[in-house]
Amino acid sequence: MARPPPLGELPPGYTPPARSAAPQILAGSLQAPLWLRAYFQGLLFSLGCGIQRHCGKVLFLGLLAFGALALGLRVAIIETDLEQLWVEAGSRVSQELQYTKEKLGEEAAYTSQMLIQTPRQEGENVLTPEALGLHLQAALTASKVQVSLYGKSWDLNKICYKSGVPLIENGMIERMIEKLFPCVILTPIDCFWEGAKLQGGSAYLPGRPDIQWTNLDPEQLLEELGPFASLEGFRELLDKAQVGQAYVGRPCLHPDDLHCPSSAPNHHSRQAPNVAQELSGGCHGFSHKFMHWQEELLLGGMARDPQGQLLRAEALQSTFLLMSPRQLYEHFRGDYQTHDIGWSEEQASTVLQAWQRRFVQLAQEALPGNASQQIHAFSSTTLDDILHAFSEVSAARVVGGYLLMLAYACVTMLRWDCAQSQGAVGLAGVLLVALAVASGLGLCALLGIAFNAATTQVHQDCGADLGADGPGCPVPPAARPVPLQVLPFLALGIGVDDIFLLAHAFTEAPPGTPLQERTGECLQRTGTSVALTSINNMVAFFMAALVPIPALRAFSLQAAVVVGCNFAAVMLVFPAVLSLDLHRRHCQRLDVLCCFSSPCSARVIQILPQELGDRTVPVGIAHLTATVQAFAHCEASSQHVVTLLPPQAHLVPPPSDPLASELFSPGGSTRDLLGQEEGTRQKAACKSLPCARWNLAHFARSRFAPLLLQSHTKAMVLVLFGALLGLSLYGSTLVQDGLALTDVVPRGTKEHAFLSAQLRYFSLYEVALVTQGGFDYAHSQRALFDLHRRFSSLKAVLPPPATQAPRTWLHYYRNWLQGIQAAFDQDWASGRITHHSYRNGSEDGALAYKLLIQTGDAQEPLDFSQLTTRKLVDKDGLIPPELFYMGLTMWVSSDPLGLAASQANFYPPPPEWLHDKYDTTGENLRIPAAQPLEFAQFPFLLHGLQKTADFVETIEGARAACAEAGQAGVRAYPSGSPFLFWEQYLGLRRCFLLAVCILLVCTFLVCALLLLNPWAASLIVLVLTVMTVELFGIMGFLGIKLSAIPVVILVASVGIGVEFTVHVALGFLTSQGSRNLRAARALEHTLAPVTDGAVSTLLGLLMLAGSNFDFIVRYFFVVLTVLTLLGLLHGLVLLPVLLSILGPPPEVVQMYKESPEVLSPPAAQGGGLRWGVAPTLPQSFARVTTSMTVALRPPPLPGAYIHPASEEPTWSPAATPAASGSSNLSSRGPCPAT
């Protein structure tokens, strides 16, 4: 049959008019757009016909290509660098991080293991000897942890971080210090003698019991060793550090302890100490000057009296610092303890991880179950472990999701009529989409797009901050690869939408479509919709890549590539599946079980509309139904089926509803292959069950559209959606920025309990102000002090105690110089130091002597006349520039505790220089100058940062301080997790609005280009905008915070929303009649595929609801489910209402010929109808159509029921008038095998 040239996207129910009917003409100025789309659809038609002709080859090559791309997953790269995932490439933060890595290396100085103790009774005071005793019990248990690996035993003293170990020339003292030097442990127990129990080192001296911190009095020890060794320098070092009696001079928490030293203040009184008073102002390590633990690091939930005295607290915290893997490797490299095990950095990391796991386990089990206190233990390794375990991609969940989708697709497309059933097509479509998703991810791997990190390595940033950074580290939400967590389900739901659309359209091919053109017709009618949705989805995800977070950018790009692969699979490979299924139906094979013949299918008989000659149709008839009863029998001689079709006509009066008269009359010839002559004149009808006859298209035609398009329903819809929009606008004001670690860690775990307690009680962050190279530090001291003062004035910066100097290297350096200058002045005044000798002076005086005579001139390096003419620090508190770098070398070498406490991290590091007061050579007088500094830092503590707005305010203040310093020539930037991870929130909303606006514009352009109708494109964009606003507002009511993850989903929602809107808009454009009629037609033909697509998306997302990862449930499942429901409501309720009110005019208008003849009543001639024509059509005339029903009665279907025949008169071949012979049709075909 010759096909008429396509004039546009025809509605699924379109029927080619009979030759007596007038042709359809183009409406007004829409001729050019319609013909352009007709050209595009012609290309799609040719593509479909070509695929159908070579369906086997196309399917084989398609599966081969997609399978080959899927193999690309074998080379997938999983990014494990936290900063590479969450810091925008090329941003100032990225540049600052790169600068830090170039100067200091990749690794942090230490990792943190923490204990938090809270009362089981909410609000109970923990500042009691009993509560502190329980804390000691847990901390002591944790400190005694040992693990055996590689044939060695590893305890805390071997792997802990030790700050500022001094270099001593006396070998005996050096070995003793190496064994005794304490670990850095920040704990409230340090206020008491019991803090010494946490230190595990010991040393041996002849004639004395083992020396431990529990019995070590450094002052007494030096007095005893004084006669045997020269320890003056070591004594001065301890005095400067204010070590004193160390722990033995502190009160005993339990004075009844038999080992409580006699030097303890409460040893003799045996009275328990006032815990609140002892902890007031914080505690100290073994050095009072350099190891001060502030209250905020130890106590949480503090309450004070009006005078500021500490009264109570609700939480205690202890932090154990361990060496980093590299430090541990370097410490034991070449050591006799590891020479036989092939010591490596990987082994060091394994040792640390094993110790951390054991630490957490024993600490949590330290207290009995009936204790009044509870312990929350934390380490970066256990956090990594739990994130790894909970965020594993569950193969069972993935398989379960796809099996559920397979079952739904199969059941949805199964039909009682085996010739119309498409269960196998549904199965094949879901499997094809699954393969397309795998091939898309494989293509991403081949393109080098990295997947997200498998673990977050929190310790690299959180652990480096004295245990205060735990709650502030915004670990990336999907610790395992986000694409592997979410993308398979999301892409499956999106991809199956188009599968349903093509399958529905394939079963609704217009009458008269030749068998060999069925696939071409299907692509011609649905290809535009599929292209629109897929292109918009790809554009949406590409726009989401504007979010400046690498992890989310990679996710967006991967989603766009996967959607592109889905598009290729749906447009190229799935039509081949449909073509093969058509061949199965033509060969009368069962659905799914295609190896078996169908017992109830008959060949499809092409019955074309015929011109009815001179028979007339009476005036006022709206619907003419010509019912043809076909009786088939098999001729024994020819083995062919002979089918005779004598006509039986009856008239249907016009319905009372004008809309129903247009909408619900059949749009074309229908074939009902349910009936057969059983050899007797007594007829029986074989009909399917009512539930089998019901479908969504029938529901839309008979129930949904008539109800929705009534005037009062439209008004109600507009009011309800307006109210929803208003509520959403209010809800959008409730959306807060941020993503805390507690949102990421699975709820119900011990790690989540710890992080919740830390977020509540210890919201502290240690940060640093980094100064770069490119300026002269020696001449910029005043600017450096001003920068420190400006930064210290920020509201979030925790000020140091009034009795303590600022904890920065420049202050420590200056104070040290002032100290040795004072010693020199005393020695000079007393005559112990002269122009030519310093040996009788003190150690500090000798150091000042050597520094004062330096000139910095290579030719004349020393000038003794300067001893009395210059000062190491002038009256303005500044160091003379000519002495700055030589003094820096001396300070770094002579004050290791002060250097460690300052956390300066100088680069390049000053050279080593050893001071020997008794050296008689002149070389000892020369001090090498340090190289100009390129990196140094000032440490700060931030507190009170609970909301993202607090972080943003602090970041802006810090950046402003650095900018102001830059005007004075000092190059500086802030460093630390708040500046690393919260920087994104400075421009996140702006970036979000920019991406959404660009995407809406792109959506408008794509829709306007493919629909060639800016009017319809505008309505689509309006609905998408409303959807995005409502989704954003609902997030506010659900308490979902705005971070990079929801931003990506919000941006992608625009593209996903196109899936629910463009089909309805396209159906409206290509229908005929009034706006109400066209909206109803659009609903009739799109309700089923759109609903099936939404259900398929929900089924794909349903598997996310079973995730153990609470973050996946809240931020992906909940948000995407709300998005799907909003899309369904807006696409099938709001958009049809808007189209029925504001929709564009139709592209095609049905016109009827006019003739001077008048319609006359029918005259029966041999059972036929007489046609006439009238000069005009009456107002009550709606449409004249011909419906031909062909009934071939096979055996009843399983589940069907038999009822008596209708009142239609029986017909036999003998009773057929000869005059009607011209109306008889016969069809011959091979007799089906029985």
Coordinates of C-alpha atoms in Angstrom, one line a residue, residues 716-1083:
M716 CA -9.6 23.2 41.7
V717 CA -6.4 21.9 40.1
L718 CA -5.1 25.4 39.6
V719 CA -5.9 26.4 43.2
L720 CA -4.3 23.2 44.7
F721 CA -1.1 23.5 42.6
G722 CA -1.0 27.2 43.5
A723 CA -1.2 26.4 47.2
L724 CA 1.5 23.7 46.8
L725 CA 3.7 26.3 45.0
G726 CA 3.1 28.8 47.8
L727 CA 3.9 26.2 50.5
S728 CA 7.1 25.3 48.6
L729 CA 8.2 28.9 48.4
Y730 CA 7.9 29.0 52.2
G731 CA 9.6 25.7 52.5
S732 CA 12.5 26.9 50.4
T733 CA 13.2 29.5 53.1
L734 CA 13.7 26.5 55.5
V735 CA 16.4 24.9 53.4
Q736 CA 19.8 25.2 55.1
D737 CA 23.2 24.7 53.6
G738 CA 25.5 22.1 54.8
L739 CA 26.3 18.4 55.2
A740 CA 27.6 17.2 58.5
L741 CA 29.4 13.9 59.0
T742 CA 26.5 12.7 61.1
D743 CA 24.4 12.9 57.9
V744 CA 26.8 10.5 56.2
V745 CA 27.6 7.9 58.8
P746 CA 24.9 5.2 59.1
R747 CA 22.6 5.8 62.0
G748 CA 22.5 3.2 64.8
T749 CA 26.3 2.6 64.6
K750 CA 28.7 3.4 67.4
E751 CA 30.5 5.8 65.1
H752 CA 27.3 7.8 64.6
A753 CA 26.8 7.9 68.3
F754 CA 30.3 9.3 68.8
L755 CA 30.0 11.9 66.1
S756 CA 26.6 13.0 67.4
A757 CA 28.1 13.5 70.9
Q758 CA 31.1 15.3 69.4
L759 CA 29.0 17.6 67.3
R760 CA 26.9 18.4 70.4
Y761 CA 29.7 18.9 72.9
F762 CA 33.0 19.4 71.0
S763 CA 32.5 21.5 67.9
L764 CA 36.1 22.6 67.6
Y765 CA 38.3 22.9 64.6
E766 CA 42.0 23.4 64.5
V767 CA 43.0 25.5 61.5
A768 CA 46.1 27.4 60.4
L769 CA 47.0 30.6 58.7
V770 CA 49.6 29.8 56.1
T771 CA 52.1 32.4 54.9
Q772 CA 53.7 31.8 51.6
G773 CA 56.9 32.9 49.9
G774 CA 57.3 35.8 47.7
F775 CA 57.9 38.4 50.4
D776 CA 60.6 39.1 53.0
Y777 CA 59.6 37.8 56.3
A778 CA 62.4 39.7 58.1
H779 CA 61.0 43.1 56.9
S780 CA 57.3 42.2 57.2
Q781 CA 57.2 41.3 60.9
R782 CA 54.8 44.1 61.7
A783 CA 52.4 43.0 58.9
L784 CA 52.6 39.4 60.2
F785 CA 51.7 40.5 63.7
D786 CA 48.8 42.6 62.3
L787 CA 47.6 39.6 60.3
H788 CA 47.6 37.4 63.4
R789 CA 45.8 40.1 65.4
R790 CA 43.2 40.5 62.7
F791 CA 42.6 36.8 62.4
S792 CA 42.4 36.4 66.2
S793 CA 39.6 38.9 66.3
L794 CA 37.3 36.7 64.3
K795 CA 34.3 35.7 66.4
A796 CA 34.9 31.9 65.9
V797 CA 38.5 32.0 67.0
L798 CA 39.0 30.6 70.4
P799 CA 41.2 33.0 72.4
P800 CA 44.1 31.5 74.4
P801 CA 44.1 31.9 78.2
A802 CA 45.0 35.4 79.4
T803 CA 48.1 33.9 81.1
Q804 CA 49.4 32.3 77.9
A805 CA 51.1 34.0 75.0
P806 CA 49.7 33.5 71.5
R807 CA 50.6 30.0 70.2
T808 CA 52.5 31.1 67.0
W809 CA 56.0 30.6 65.9
L810 CA 56.7 34.3 65.6
H811 CA 55.6 35.0 69.2
Y812 CA 57.6 32.0 70.5
Y813 CA 60.6 33.0 68.5
R814 CA 60.5 36.6 69.7
N815 CA 59.9 35.5 73.3
W816 CA 62.8 33.1 73.1
L817 CA 65.1 35.9 71.8
Q818 CA 64.0 38.2 74.6
G819 CA 64.7 35.4 77.1
I820 CA 68.3 34.8 76.0
Q821 CA 68.8 38.6 75.7
A822 CA 67.8 39.0 79.4
A823 CA 70.2 36.2 80.3
F824 CA 73.0 37.8 78.4
D825 CA 72.3 41.2 80.0
Q826 CA 72.5 39.5 83.4
D827 CA 75.7 37.7 82.6
W828 CA 77.3 40.9 81.1
A829 CA 76.4 42.9 84.1
S830 CA 77.9 40.4 86.4
G831 CA 81.0 40.0 84.3
R832 CA 80.5 36.4 83.5
I833 CA 80.5 37.3 79.8
T834 CA 83.0 39.7 78.3
H835 CA 83.9 40.8 74.8
H836 CA 86.3 37.8 74.4
S837 CA 84.7 35.1 76.5
Y838 CA 81.2 33.6 77.2
R839 CA 82.2 30.3 78.8
N840 CA 81.4 31.5 82.3
G841 CA 78.0 32.7 81.4
S842 CA 74.8 30.8 81.2
E843 CA 73.7 28.6 78.3
D844 CA 71.2 31.3 77.2
G845 CA 73.8 34.1 77.6
A846 CA 76.3 32.2 75.5
L847 CA 73.6 31.7 72.7
A848 CA 72.8 35.5 72.8
Y849 CA 76.6 36.3 72.6
K850 CA 77.0 34.2 69.5
L851 CA 73.9 35.8 67.8
L852 CA 74.8 39.4 68.7
I853 CA 78.2 39.3 67.0
Q854 CA 76.8 38.0 63.7
T855 CA 77.0 40.5 60.7
G856 CA 75.7 38.4 57.9
D857 CA 78.7 39.4 55.8
A858 CA 80.6 36.4 54.3
Q859 CA 83.8 38.4 54.3
E860 CA 83.5 39.8 57.9
P861 CA 81.0 37.4 59.6
L862 CA 81.7 38.5 63.2
D863 CA 81.8 41.9 64.9
F864 CA 82.4 41.8 68.6
S865 CA 81.6 45.5 69.0
Q866 CA 77.9 44.8 68.4
L867 CA 77.6 43.0 71.8
T868 CA 76.6 46.2 73.5
T869 CA 75.3 48.3 70.6
R870 CA 72.4 46.1 69.5
K871 CA 69.5 44.1 70.9
L872 CA 68.0 40.9 69.6
V873 CA 64.5 42.5 69.8
D874 CA 64.1 46.2 69.5
K875 CA 61.8 48.4 71.6
D876 CA 58.9 47.9 69.0
G877 CA 59.1 44.2 69.6
L878 CA 60.6 43.5 66.2
I879 CA 63.7 41.3 65.4
P880 CA 66.5 43.1 63.5
P881 CA 66.1 42.0 59.9
E882 CA 69.8 41.2 59.6
L883 CA 69.6 38.8 62.5
F884 CA 66.2 37.3 61.6
Y885 CA 67.3 34.2 59.6
M886 CA 70.4 33.4 61.7
G887 CA 68.3 33.7 64.9
L888 CA 65.7 31.4 63.3
T889 CA 68.4 28.7 62.8
M890 CA 69.4 29.1 66.4
W891 CA 65.9 29.0 67.8
V892 CA 64.9 25.9 65.8
S893 CA 68.0 24.0 67.0
S894 CA 67.8 25.2 70.6
D895 CA 64.1 25.1 71.5
P896 CA 62.6 21.9 70.1
L897 CA 59.6 22.0 72.5
G898 CA 58.7 25.5 71.5
L899 CA 59.1 24.8 67.8
A900 CA 56.8 21.7 68.1
A901 CA 54.2 23.7 70.1
S902 CA 54.2 26.4 67.5
Q903 CA 53.4 24.0 64.7
A904 CA 55.3 26.3 62.3
N905 CA 56.2 23.7 59.7
F906 CA 58.9 25.8 58.1
Y907 CA 59.9 25.3 54.5
P908 CA 62.6 25.2 53.6
P909 CA 63.6 23.9 57.1
P910 CA 66.4 25.9 58.8
P911 CA 69.7 24.1 58.9
E912 CA 70.8 22.1 62.0
W913 CA 73.2 23.8 64.3
L914 CA 74.5 22.4 67.6
H915 CA 75.6 24.8 70.3
D916 CA 78.6 23.8 72.5
K917 CA 79.5 26.4 75.1
Y918 CA 82.9 24.9 75.6
D919 CA 83.9 24.6 71.9
T920 CA 87.2 26.5 71.5
T921 CA 87.1 26.7 67.7
G922 CA 85.9 29.7 65.9
E923 CA 83.7 27.6 63.7
N924 CA 81.2 27.3 66.5
L925 CA 80.7 31.0 66.5
R926 CA 79.4 31.1 62.9
I927 CA 75.7 30.6 62.6
P928 CA 74.3 29.6 59.2
A929 CA 71.4 31.7 58.1
A930 CA 68.2 29.9 57.3
Q931 CA 66.9 30.2 53.7
P932 CA 64.1 32.7 53.1
L933 CA 60.9 31.1 54.2
E934 CA 58.4 29.9 51.6
F935 CA 55.9 28.3 54.0
A936 CA 55.0 28.8 57.6
Q937 CA 51.8 28.7 59.6
F938 CA 50.0 30.2 62.6
P939 CA 47.6 27.7 64.4
F940 CA 44.2 28.7 65.6
L941 CA 41.2 27.0 67.3
L942 CA 37.7 27.7 66.0
H943 CA 34.7 27.0 68.1
G944 CA 31.0 27.6 68.0
L945 CA 30.6 26.5 64.4
Q946 CA 27.3 24.6 64.3
K947 CA 25.6 25.9 61.2
T948 CA 26.9 26.4 57.7
A949 CA 26.2 30.1 58.0
D950 CA 28.7 30.2 60.9
F951 CA 31.3 28.5 58.7
V952 CA 30.6 30.9 55.8
E953 CA 31.0 33.9 58.1
T954 CA 34.3 32.7 59.4
I955 CA 35.6 31.9 55.9
E956 CA 34.7 35.3 54.6
G957 CA 36.3 37.0 57.7
A958 CA 39.5 34.9 57.2
R959 CA 39.7 35.7 53.5
A960 CA 39.2 39.4 54.2
A961 CA 42.0 39.3 56.7
C962 CA 44.3 37.7 54.2
A963 CA 43.3 40.2 51.5
E964 CA 44.1 43.0 53.8
A965 CA 47.5 41.5 54.6
G966 CA 48.1 41.1 50.9
Q967 CA 47.8 44.9 50.5
A968 CA 50.7 45.1 53.0
G969 CA 52.7 42.6 50.9
V970 CA 52.1 39.5 53.0
R971 CA 50.8 36.5 51.0
A972 CA 48.7 34.3 53.2
Y973 CA 45.7 31.9 53.1
P974 CA 43.7 30.0 55.7
S975 CA 44.0 26.2 55.8
G976 CA 42.0 23.5 57.5
S977 CA 38.9 21.4 57.0
P978 CA 36.4 24.3 57.4
F979 CA 38.1 26.2 54.6
L980 CA 38.6 23.1 52.6
F981 CA 35.0 21.8 52.6
W982 CA 32.8 24.7 53.4
E983 CA 34.4 27.0 50.7
Q984 CA 31.9 25.5 48.2
Y985 CA 29.0 27.0 50.1
L986 CA 30.2 30.5 49.3
G987 CA 29.0 30.2 45.8
L988 CA 26.9 27.0 45.9
R989 CA 23.5 28.7 45.6
R990 CA 24.7 31.0 42.9
C991 CA 26.1 28.1 41.0
F992 CA 22.8 26.2 41.5
L993 CA 20.7 29.1 40.2
L994 CA 23.0 29.6 37.2
A995 CA 22.9 25.9 36.3
V996 CA 19.1 25.8 36.6
C997 CA 18.6 28.9 34.5
I998 CA 21.0 27.8 31.8
L999 CA 19.3 24.4 31.8
L1000 CA 15.8 25.9 31.5
V1001 CA 16.9 28.0 28.6
C1002 CA 18.5 25.0 27.0
T1003 CA 15.3 23.0 27.5
F1004 CA 13.3 25.7 25.9
L1005 CA 15.6 25.8 22.9
V1006 CA 15.6 22.0 22.5
C1007 CA 11.8 21.7 22.9
A1008 CA 11.2 24.7 20.6
L1009 CA 13.6 23.2 18.0
L1010 CA 12.2 19.7 18.0
L1011 CA 8.6 20.7 18.6
L1012 CA 8.9 23.7 16.4
N1013 CA 6.4 25.4 18.7
P1014 CA 7.8 28.0 21.2
W1015 CA 4.4 28.3 22.7
A1016 CA 4.3 24.7 23.8
A1017 CA 8.0 24.9 24.8
S1018 CA 7.2 27.8 27.1
L1019 CA 4.4 25.9 28.9
I1020 CA 6.8 22.9 29.4
V1021 CA 9.5 25.1 30.8
L1022 CA 6.9 26.8 33.1
V1023 CA 5.8 23.4 34.5
L1024 CA 9.5 22.3 34.9
T1025 CA 10.2 25.5 36.8
V1026 CA 7.3 25.0 39.1
M1027 CA 8.4 21.4 39.7
T1028 CA 11.9 22.5 40.6
V1029 CA 10.7 25.1 43.1
E1030 CA 8.3 22.6 44.7
L1031 CA 11.0 20.0 45.0
F1032 CA 13.3 22.6 46.6
G1033 CA 10.6 23.6 49.1
I1034 CA 9.7 20.0 50.0
M1035 CA 13.4 19.5 50.8
G1036 CA 13.1 22.2 53.3
F1037 CA 10.1 20.5 55.0
L1038 CA 11.9 17.2 55.0
G1039 CA 15.0 18.7 56.7
I1040 CA 17.3 17.9 53.8
K1041 CA 20.2 20.3 53.7
L1042 CA 21.4 21.9 50.5
S1043 CA 24.8 20.5 49.5
A1044 CA 26.4 19.5 46.2
I1045 CA 24.4 16.2 46.1
P1046 CA 20.9 17.8 46.3
V1047 CA 22.0 20.5 43.9
V1048 CA 22.9 17.8 41.3
I1049 CA 19.5 16.2 41.8
L1050 CA 17.7 19.5 41.6
V1051 CA 19.4 20.4 38.4
A1052 CA 18.8 16.9 37.0
S1053 CA 15.2 17.2 38.0
V1054 CA 14.6 19.6 35.1
G1055 CA 15.7 17.0 32.6
I1056 CA 13.9 14.2 34.4
G1057 CA 10.8 16.3 34.5
V1058 CA 10.8 16.4 30.7
E1059 CA 10.0 12.7 30.7
F1060 CA 6.6 13.5 32.2
T1061 CA 5.7 16.6 30.2
V1062 CA 6.9 16.4 26.6
H1063 CA 4.8 13.4 25.6
V1064 CA 1.6 15.1 26.7
A1065 CA 2.6 18.3 25.0
L1066 CA 3.5 16.5 21.8
G1067 CA 0.2 14.6 21.9
F1068 CA -1.7 17.9 22.4
L1069 CA 0.1 19.5 19.4
T1070 CA -0.6 16.7 17.0
S1071 CA -4.3 16.2 17.9
Q1072 CA -7.3 17.8 16.2
G1073 CA -10.2 19.7 17.7
S1074 CA -10.8 22.0 20.5
R1075 CA -8.3 22.5 23.4
N1076 CA -10.3 20.2 25.7
L1077 CA -10.5 17.5 23.1
R1078 CA -6.8 17.7 22.3
A1079 CA -5.9 17.6 25.9
A1080 CA -8.1 14.6 26.4
R1081 CA -6.6 12.9 23.3
A1082 CA -3.1 13.5 24.7
L1083 CA -4.0 12.0 28.0

